[in-house]
Amino acid sequence: MSQRSKFSITKRKTPSSSKLQVILIKIQRTTRLNELLQEHVKEILMKVSPEITENPPMVRFMTNDLFRICYMTEDKLRDYPNEYLISVEKYLRSTRFTSTEKDKSSRHSKRISYGECSLL
């Protein structure tokens, strides 16, 4: 393994889901012999997921070994099938992500705004 391709996944600061997705894709492309490393990255990604970004407004999450993205702009929300949006909402509710974010925002006296869009 060359010096360039070495990286550390277990840092003090947890990497973002987008960085973990890039790592996961690189691992999948290189070889199937890295299954243990793949599983380790997936486990970390499941812990980090879901992630909401503001620019562009989107939700990134991983379910059933699939990395999913849901853009939260009005135009994009219209393009998604209703079943997909319902599954995203159920996922966010089942992971207690919404209540966690509410707690964080109330502690910091900031209101988290995801725009005028709603999932349903």
JSON list of C-alpha atoms in Angstrom, two decimals, residues 24-96:
[
{"chain": "A", "resi": 24, "resn": "LEU", "atom": "CA", "xyz": [-16.62, 3.84, 0.53]},
{"chain": "A", "resi": 25, "resn": "ILE", "atom": "CA", "xyz": [-16.78, 4.27, -3.26]},
{"chain": "A", "resi": 26, "resn": "LYS", "atom": "CA", "xyz": [-12.99, 4.24, -3.51]},
{"chain": "A", "resi": 27, "resn": "ILE", "atom": "CA", "xyz": [-12.81, 1.06, -1.47]},
{"chain": "A", "resi": 28, "resn": "GLN", "atom": "CA", "xyz": [-15.45, -0.62, -3.65]},
{"chain": "A", "resi": 29, "resn": "ARG", "atom": "CA", "xyz": [-13.55, 0.29, -6.80]},
{"chain": "A", "resi": 30, "resn": "THR", "atom": "CA", "xyz": [-10.14, -0.92, -5.68]},
{"chain": "A", "resi": 31, "resn": "THR", "atom": "CA", "xyz": [-10.86, -4.48, -4.68]},
{"chain": "A", "resi": 32, "resn": "ARG", "atom": "CA", "xyz": [-13.32, -6.82, -3.05]},
{"chain": "A", "resi": 33, "resn": "LEU", "atom": "CA", "xyz": [-10.64, -7.96, -0.63]},
{"chain": "A", "resi": 34, "resn": "ASN", "atom": "CA", "xyz": [-11.34, -4.96, 1.57]},
{"chain": "A", "resi": 35, "resn": "GLU", "atom": "CA", "xyz": [-14.68, -6.25, 2.82]},
{"chain": "A", "resi": 36, "resn": "LEU", "atom": "CA", "xyz": [-13.74, -5.76, 6.46]},
{"chain": "A", "resi": 37, "resn": "LEU", "atom": "CA", "xyz": [-12.73, -2.18, 5.83]},
{"chain": "A", "resi": 38, "resn": "GLN", "atom": "CA", "xyz": [-15.94, -1.65, 3.88]},
{"chain": "A", "resi": 39, "resn": "GLU", "atom": "CA", "xyz": [-18.01, -2.93, 6.77]},
{"chain": "A", "resi": 40, "resn": "HIS", "atom": "CA", "xyz": [-16.14, -0.68, 9.19]},
{"chain": "A", "resi": 41, "resn": "VAL", "atom": "CA", "xyz": [-16.82, 2.39, 7.03]},
{"chain": "A", "resi": 42, "resn": "LYS", "atom": "CA", "xyz": [-20.50, 1.42, 6.71]},
{"chain": "A", "resi": 43, "resn": "GLU", "atom": "CA", "xyz": [-20.81, 1.11, 10.48]},
{"chain": "A", "resi": 44, "resn": "ILE", "atom": "CA", "xyz": [-19.32, 4.57, 10.97]},
{"chain": "A", "resi": 45, "resn": "LEU", "atom": "CA", "xyz": [-21.54, 5.96, 8.21]},
{"chain": "A", "resi": 46, "resn": "MET", "atom": "CA", "xyz": [-24.62, 4.53, 9.89]},
{"chain": "A", "resi": 47, "resn": "LYS", "atom": "CA", "xyz": [-23.60, 6.30, 13.12]},
{"chain": "A", "resi": 48, "resn": "VAL", "atom": "CA", "xyz": [-23.00, 9.63, 11.35]},
{"chain": "A", "resi": 49, "resn": "SER", "atom": "CA", "xyz": [-26.12, 9.41, 9.23]},
{"chain": "A", "resi": 50, "resn": "PRO", "atom": "CA", "xyz": [-28.42, 11.31, 8.71]},
{"chain": "A", "resi": 51, "resn": "GLU", "atom": "CA", "xyz": [-26.77, 14.56, 7.79]},
{"chain": "A", "resi": 52, "resn": "ILE", "atom": "CA", "xyz": [-28.50, 17.76, 6.69]},
{"chain": "A", "resi": 53, "resn": "THR", "atom": "CA", "xyz": [-26.63, 20.32, 4.64]},
{"chain": "A", "resi": 54, "resn": "GLU", "atom": "CA", "xyz": [-27.72, 23.88, 3.98]},
{"chain": "A", "resi": 55, "resn": "ASN", "atom": "CA", "xyz": [-26.07, 24.60, 0.64]},
{"chain": "A", "resi": 56, "resn": "PRO", "atom": "CA", "xyz": [-27.60, 22.89, -1.25]},
{"chain": "A", "resi": 57, "resn": "PRO", "atom": "CA", "xyz": [-30.36, 21.93, 1.19]},
{"chain": "A", "resi": 58, "resn": "MET", "atom": "CA", "xyz": [-30.37, 18.14, 1.32]},
{"chain": "A", "resi": 59, "resn": "VAL", "atom": "CA", "xyz": [-30.55, 15.15, 3.61]},
{"chain": "A", "resi": 60, "resn": "ARG", "atom": "CA", "xyz": [-27.92, 12.43, 3.27]},
{"chain": "A", "resi": 61, "resn": "PHE", "atom": "CA", "xyz": [-28.44, 9.09, 4.94]},
{"chain": "A", "resi": 62, "resn": "MET", "atom": "CA", "xyz": [-27.70, 5.41, 4.61]},
{"chain": "A", "resi": 63, "resn": "THR", "atom": "CA", "xyz": [-30.28, 2.64, 4.78]},
{"chain": "A", "resi": 64, "resn": "ASN", "atom": "CA", "xyz": [-29.95, -1.02, 3.87]},
{"chain": "A", "resi": 65, "resn": "ASP", "atom": "CA", "xyz": [-26.39, -0.52, 2.61]},
{"chain": "A", "resi": 66, "resn": "LEU", "atom": "CA", "xyz": [-27.59, 2.18, 0.20]},
{"chain": "A", "resi": 67, "resn": "PHE", "atom": "CA", "xyz": [-26.46, 5.78, 0.42]},
{"chain": "A", "resi": 68, "resn": "ARG", "atom": "CA", "xyz": [-29.41, 8.05, -0.28]},
{"chain": "A", "resi": 69, "resn": "ILE", "atom": "CA", "xyz": [-29.77, 11.75, -0.90]},
{"chain": "A", "resi": 70, "resn": "CYS", "atom": "CA", "xyz": [-32.95, 13.81, -0.75]},
{"chain": "A", "resi": 71, "resn": "TYR", "atom": "CA", "xyz": [-32.68, 17.39, -1.99]},
{"chain": "A", "resi": 72, "resn": "MET", "atom": "CA", "xyz": [-34.89, 19.75, -0.03]},
{"chain": "A", "resi": 73, "resn": "THR", "atom": "CA", "xyz": [-35.62, 22.38, -2.67]},
{"chain": "A", "resi": 74, "resn": "GLU", "atom": "CA", "xyz": [-39.20, 22.86, -3.88]},
{"chain": "A", "resi": 75, "resn": "ASP", "atom": "CA", "xyz": [-38.34, 21.84, -7.45]},
{"chain": "A", "resi": 76, "resn": "LYS", "atom": "CA", "xyz": [-36.55, 18.66, -6.41]},
{"chain": "A", "resi": 77, "resn": "LEU", "atom": "CA", "xyz": [-39.21, 17.67, -3.86]},
{"chain": "A", "resi": 78, "resn": "ARG", "atom": "CA", "xyz": [-41.83, 17.70, -6.62]},
{"chain": "A", "resi": 79, "resn": "ASP", "atom": "CA", "xyz": [-39.70, 15.29, -8.68]},
{"chain": "A", "resi": 80, "resn": "TYR", "atom": "CA", "xyz": [-39.51, 12.61, -5.96]},
{"chain": "A", "resi": 81, "resn": "PRO", "atom": "CA", "xyz": [-42.25, 10.00, -5.75]},
{"chain": "A", "resi": 82, "resn": "ASN", "atom": "CA", "xyz": [-44.44, 10.29, -2.66]},
{"chain": "A", "resi": 83, "resn": "GLU", "atom": "CA", "xyz": [-43.31, 6.87, -1.43]},
{"chain": "A", "resi": 84, "resn": "TYR", "atom": "CA", "xyz": [-39.69, 8.02, -1.38]},
{"chain": "A", "resi": 85, "resn": "LEU", "atom": "CA", "xyz": [-40.51, 11.18, 0.58]},
{"chain": "A", "resi": 86, "resn": "ILE", "atom": "CA", "xyz": [-42.55, 9.18, 3.06]},
{"chain": "A", "resi": 87, "resn": "SER", "atom": "CA", "xyz": [-39.68, 6.73, 3.53]},
{"chain": "A", "resi": 88, "resn": "VAL", "atom": "CA", "xyz": [-37.27, 9.64, 4.13]},
{"chain": "A", "resi": 89, "resn": "GLU", "atom": "CA", "xyz": [-39.60, 11.15, 6.71]},
{"chain": "A", "resi": 90, "resn": "LYS", "atom": "CA", "xyz": [-40.09, 7.78, 8.44]},
{"chain": "A", "resi": 91, "resn": "TYR", "atom": "CA", "xyz": [-36.35, 7.23, 8.49]},
{"chain": "A", "resi": 92, "resn": "LEU", "atom": "CA", "xyz": [-35.69, 10.64, 10.07]},
{"chain": "A", "resi": 93, "resn": "ARG", "atom": "CA", "xyz": [-38.39, 10.06, 12.67]},
{"chain": "A", "resi": 94, "resn": "SER", "atom": "CA", "xyz": [-37.28, 6.51, 13.46]},
{"chain": "A", "resi": 95, "resn": "THR", "atom": "CA", "xyz": [-33.67, 7.59, 14.02]},
{"chain": "A", "resi": 96, "resn": "ARG", "atom": "CA", "xyz": [-34.89, 10.31, 16.40]}
]
